[in-house]
mmCIF file of C-alpha atoms in Angstrom:
data_model
loop_
_atom_site.group_PDB
_atom_site.id
_atom_site.type_symbol
_atom_site.label_atom_id
_atom_site.label_comp_id
_atom_site.label_asym_id
_atom_site.label_seq_id
_atom_site.Cartn_x
_atom_site.Cartn_y
_atom_site.Cartn_z
ATOM 1 C CA MET A 1 0.000 0.000 0.000
ATOM 2 C CA GLY A 2 1.237 3.452 -0.847
ATOM 3 C CA ASN A 3 0.241 6.866 0.491
ATOM 4 C CA TRP A 4 -1.382 9.063 -2.178
ATOM 5 C CA GLN A 5 -2.563 12.680 -2.051
ATOM 6 C CA LEU A 6 -4.411 14.813 -4.568
ATOM 7 C CA ASP A 7 -2.628 17.171 -6.915
ATOM 8 C CA PRO A 8 -4.374 20.456 -6.014
ATOM 9 C CA TYR A 9 -3.631 21.930 -9.454
ATOM 10 C CA HIS A 10 -5.412 19.072 -11.207
ATOM 11 C CA THR A 11 -8.473 18.549 -9.021
ATOM 12 C CA GLN A 12 -11.993 19.945 -9.363
ATOM 13 C CA VAL A 13 -15.097 19.449 -7.248
ATOM 14 C CA GLU A 14 -18.039 20.837 -9.200
ATOM 15 C CA PHE A 15 -21.819 20.785 -8.811
ATOM 16 C CA SER A 16 -24.899 21.947 -10.658
ATOM 17 C CA ALA A 17 -28.528 22.663 -9.795
ATOM 18 C CA LYS A 18 -31.479 23.838 -11.826
ATOM 19 C CA HIS A 19 -32.749 27.370 -11.190
ATOM 20 C CA LEU A 20 -36.494 27.770 -11.741
ATOM 21 C CA GLY A 21 -36.403 24.432 -13.523
ATOM 22 C CA MET A 22 -34.856 26.134 -16.537
ATOM 23 C CA MET A 23 -31.225 27.186 -16.200
ATOM 24 C CA THR A 24 -28.368 25.157 -14.789
ATOM 25 C CA VAL A 25 -26.286 27.006 -12.202
ATOM 26 C CA ARG A 26 -22.822 25.534 -11.832
ATOM 27 C CA GLY A 27 -20.319 25.993 -9.067
ATOM 28 C CA TYR A 28 -17.336 24.451 -7.381
ATOM 29 C CA PHE A 29 -15.592 24.083 -4.042
ATOM 30 C CA ASP A 30 -12.243 25.815 -3.734
ATOM 31 C CA GLU A 31 -10.788 23.831 -0.817
ATOM 32 C CA VAL A 32 -10.467 20.055 -1.096
ATOM 33 C CA THR A 33 -8.134 17.562 0.540
ATOM 34 C CA THR A 34 -7.846 13.845 -0.071
ATOM 35 C CA LYS A 35 -5.712 10.965 1.011
ATOM 36 C CA ALA A 36 -5.650 7.414 -0.191
ATOM 37 C CA GLU A 37 -3.939 4.130 0.509
ATOM 38 C CA ILE A 38 -3.460 2.408 -2.855
ATOM 39 C CA ASP A 39 -1.507 -0.569 -4.081
ATOM 40 C CA PRO A 40 -1.630 -0.269 -7.907
ATOM 41 C CA GLU A 41 -1.175 -4.048 -8.121
ATOM 42 C CA HIS A 42 -4.266 -4.612 -5.907
ATOM 43 C CA PRO A 43 -6.551 -1.559 -6.327
ATOM 44 C CA GLU A 44 -9.536 -3.427 -4.850
ATOM 45 C CA ALA A 45 -7.888 -3.050 -1.424
ATOM 46 C CA ALA A 46 -7.684 0.764 -1.705
ATOM 47 C CA SER A 47 -9.232 3.263 0.680
ATOM 48 C CA VAL A 48 -9.959 6.908 -0.113
ATOM 49 C CA GLU A 49 -10.967 9.832 2.068
ATOM 50 C CA ALA A 50 -11.913 13.342 0.921
ATOM 51 C CA SER A 51 -12.803 16.527 2.780
ATOM 52 C CA ILE A 52 -14.378 19.634 1.265
ATOM 53 C CA SER A 53 -14.653 22.992 3.028
ATOM 54 C CA THR A 54 -18.289 24.084 2.666
ATOM 55 C CA ALA A 55 -17.329 27.760 3.044
ATOM 56 C CA SER A 56 -15.211 27.437 -0.114
ATOM 57 C CA ILE A 57 -18.313 27.210 -2.345
ATOM 58 C CA ARG A 58 -18.082 29.397 -5.471
ATOM 59 C CA THR A 59 -20.693 30.102 -8.162
ATOM 60 C CA ASN A 60 -19.272 33.363 -9.576
ATOM 61 C CA ASN A 61 -21.943 35.367 -7.746
ATOM 62 C CA GLY A 62 -21.028 36.653 -4.266
ATOM 63 C CA MET A 63 -24.621 37.201 -3.106
ATOM 64 C CA ARG A 64 -25.633 33.689 -4.164
ATOM 65 C CA ASP A 65 -22.488 32.210 -2.580
ATOM 66 C CA ASN A 66 -23.327 33.875 0.739
ATOM 67 C CA ASP A 67 -26.890 32.546 0.509
ATOM 68 C CA LEU A 68 -25.552 29.044 -0.183
ATOM 69 C CA ARG A 69 -23.325 29.340 2.905
ATOM 70 C CA SER A 70 -26.305 30.418 5.054
ATOM 71 C CA SER A 71 -28.750 28.284 7.018
ATOM 72 C CA ASN A 72 -30.944 28.155 3.893
ATOM 73 C CA PHE A 73 -28.515 25.673 2.360
ATOM 74 C CA LEU A 74 -25.082 24.526 3.610
ATOM 75 C CA GLU A 75 -25.102 26.184 7.047
ATOM 76 C CA VAL A 76 -21.313 26.372 6.989
ATOM 77 C CA GLU A 77 -20.976 27.538 10.607
ATOM 78 C CA LYS A 78 -22.615 24.327 11.803
ATOM 79 C CA TYR A 79 -21.350 22.023 9.031
ATOM 80 C CA PRO A 80 -17.919 23.291 7.932
ATOM 81 C CA VAL A 81 -16.787 20.110 6.134
ATOM 82 C CA ILE A 82 -18.238 17.634 3.634
ATOM 83 C CA THR A 83 -16.435 14.290 3.915
ATOM 84 C CA PHE A 84 -16.245 11.113 1.893
ATOM 85 C CA LYS A 85 -14.719 7.839 3.056
ATOM 86 C CA SER A 86 -14.717 4.799 0.840
ATOM 87 C CA THR A 87 -15.996 1.482 2.134
ATOM 88 C CA SER A 88 -15.271 -0.793 -0.815
ATOM 89 C CA VAL A 89 -13.672 -0.926 -4.240
ATOM 90 C CA GLU A 90 -14.958 -3.164 -7.039
ATOM 91 C CA PRO A 91 -13.669 -3.762 -10.586
ATOM 92 C CA ALA A 92 -15.713 -1.874 -13.220
ATOM 93 C CA GLY A 93 -13.938 -2.742 -16.474
ATOM 94 C CA THR A 94 -10.419 -2.455 -17.823
ATOM 95 C CA ASP A 95 -8.388 -0.057 -15.653
ATOM 96 C CA ARG A 96 -11.585 1.144 -13.919
ATOM 97 C CA PHE A 97 -12.763 0.644 -10.371
ATOM 98 C CA ARG A 98 -15.901 1.770 -8.555
ATOM 99 C CA LEU A 99 -15.974 2.999 -4.961
ATOM 100 C CA THR A 100 -19.229 3.411 -3.103
ATOM 101 C CA GLY A 101 -20.909 6.676 -4.082
ATOM 102 C CA ASP A 102 -20.149 6.144 -7.780
ATOM 103 C CA LEU A 103 -16.526 7.221 -7.442
ATOM 104 C CA THR A 104 -14.700 5.718 -10.388
ATOM 105 C CA MET A 105 -10.906 5.514 -10.531
ATOM 106 C CA TYR A 106 -9.221 5.364 -13.881
ATOM 107 C CA GLY A 107 -5.955 6.026 -15.646
ATOM 108 C CA GLU A 108 -2.455 5.620 -14.286
ATOM 109 C CA PHE A 109 0.707 7.516 -15.244
ATOM 110 C CA ASN A 110 4.195 6.823 -13.929
ATOM 111 C CA ASP A 111 7.011 9.320 -14.531
ATOM 112 C CA PRO A 112 9.590 8.836 -11.751
ATOM 113 C CA GLY A 113 11.174 12.145 -12.740
ATOM 114 C CA MET A 114 9.080 15.246 -13.047
ATOM 115 C CA MET A 115 5.406 14.233 -12.764
ATOM 116 C CA GLY A 116 5.613 11.281 -10.365
ATOM 117 C CA HIS A 117 3.340 8.267 -10.119
ATOM 118 C CA ARG A 118 -0.281 9.428 -10.631
ATOM 119 C CA ILE A 119 -3.752 7.976 -10.803
ATOM 120 C CA ALA A 120 -6.598 10.041 -12.227
ATOM 121 C CA TYR A 121 -10.082 9.784 -10.789
ATOM 122 C CA GLY A 122 -13.548 10.975 -11.614
ATOM 123 C CA ALA A 123 -16.800 10.818 -9.731
ATOM 124 C CA THR A 124 -20.374 11.648 -10.561
ATOM 125 C CA THR A 125 -23.342 11.338 -8.307
ATOM 126 C CA LYS A 126 -26.716 12.889 -7.681
ATOM 127 C CA ILE A 127 -28.097 13.733 -4.271
ATOM 128 C CA ASN A 128 -31.403 15.100 -3.105
ATOM 129 C CA ARG A 129 -30.686 18.053 -0.833
ATOM 130 C CA LYS A 130 -33.745 17.218 1.323
ATOM 131 C CA ASP A 131 -32.060 13.944 2.324
ATOM 132 C CA PHE A 132 -29.517 16.112 4.179
ATOM 133 C CA GLY A 133 -32.050 18.346 5.919
ATOM 134 C CA LEU A 134 -31.721 21.192 3.402
ATOM 135 C CA SER A 135 -35.392 21.954 3.149
ATOM 136 C CA PHE A 136 -35.325 25.594 1.987
ATOM 137 C CA ASN A 137 -37.780 25.939 -0.873
ATOM 138 C CA ALA A 138 -39.041 28.950 -2.686
ATOM 139 C CA ILE A 139 -41.503 28.826 -5.534
ATOM 140 C CA LEU A 140 -41.593 31.515 -8.171
ATOM 141 C CA ASP A 141 -44.215 31.397 -10.880
ATOM 142 C CA GLY A 142 -45.043 27.801 -9.919
ATOM 143 C CA ARG A 143 -41.435 26.576 -10.148
ATOM 144 C CA LEU A 144 -38.867 25.622 -7.521
ATOM 145 C CA VAL A 145 -36.193 28.308 -7.365
ATOM 146 C CA VAL A 146 -33.552 25.626 -6.650
ATOM 147 C CA SER A 147 -33.922 22.020 -7.729
ATOM 148 C CA GLU A 148 -34.037 19.335 -5.059
ATOM 149 C CA ASP A 149 -31.649 17.143 -7.071
ATOM 150 C CA ILE A 150 -28.029 18.311 -7.111
ATOM 151 C CA GLN A 151 -25.500 16.887 -9.577
ATOM 152 C CA ILE A 152 -21.951 16.485 -8.232
ATOM 153 C CA ILE A 153 -18.884 16.021 -10.453
ATOM 154 C CA ILE A 154 -15.351 15.460 -9.154
ATOM 155 C CA GLU A 155 -12.209 14.986 -11.221
ATOM 156 C CA GLY A 156 -8.578 15.031 -10.253
ATOM 157 C CA GLU A 157 -5.261 13.307 -9.934
ATOM 158 C CA ILE A 158 -3.612 11.787 -6.891
ATOM 159 C CA VAL A 159 0.150 11.493 -6.617
ATOM 160 C CA GLU A 160 2.022 8.762 -4.769
ATOM 161 C CA GLN A 161 4.095 10.171 -1.915
ATOM 162 C CA PRO A 162 7.629 8.873 -1.369
ATOM 163 C CA GLU A 163 7.880 6.434 1.511
ATOM 164 C CA GLY A 164 8.580 8.267 4.759
ATOM 165 C CA ALA A 165 7.559 11.623 3.297
ATOM 166 C CA GLU A 166 5.496 13.862 5.556
ATOM 167 C CA ALA A 167 1.898 14.446 4.484
ATOM 168 C CA ALA A 168 1.747 17.675 2.545
ATOM 169 C CA GLY A 169 -1.866 18.381 3.540
ATOM 170 C CA ALA A 170 -2.360 19.926 0.117
ATOM 171 C CA SER A 171 -5.571 21.712 -0.673
ATOM 172 C CA SER A 172 -6.666 23.319 -3.876
ATOM 173 C CA GLY A 173 -6.827 26.918 -2.937
#
């Protein structure tokens, strides 16, 4: 098993939600950390953990971002971190593996010199915000202002850390 951490320059945690049932509003989280224990020869034994700072939400609209941070939605004072911890890994095709939550690992690159040993990953899932107690609803002209279903997309690369190296605690900031 090797210690792996995300490459903050090649990681994105994005989401989208429908506004008034018509337009898709997209955003991302600015601060993400991950760590993983991976043996590339036995990826089914891997474990992955990710943490996302809820206050780091960005949608390119400051007023909306502040509303999303409020008790109407994320309530960042009470819930400052979104976490993910894998519970199992299963084969899902050639060079693909599925973790619970539809996290799919794929692609491996090994350059001992400049780029290091990397594995790319991508995840897509859909959640219903009401399942997490986010019950704020406003209706305008007979339509929900914010959809209940939220699409989540994550892509990035993790880089194997040299044995004995201290954890960098990298975050994409």
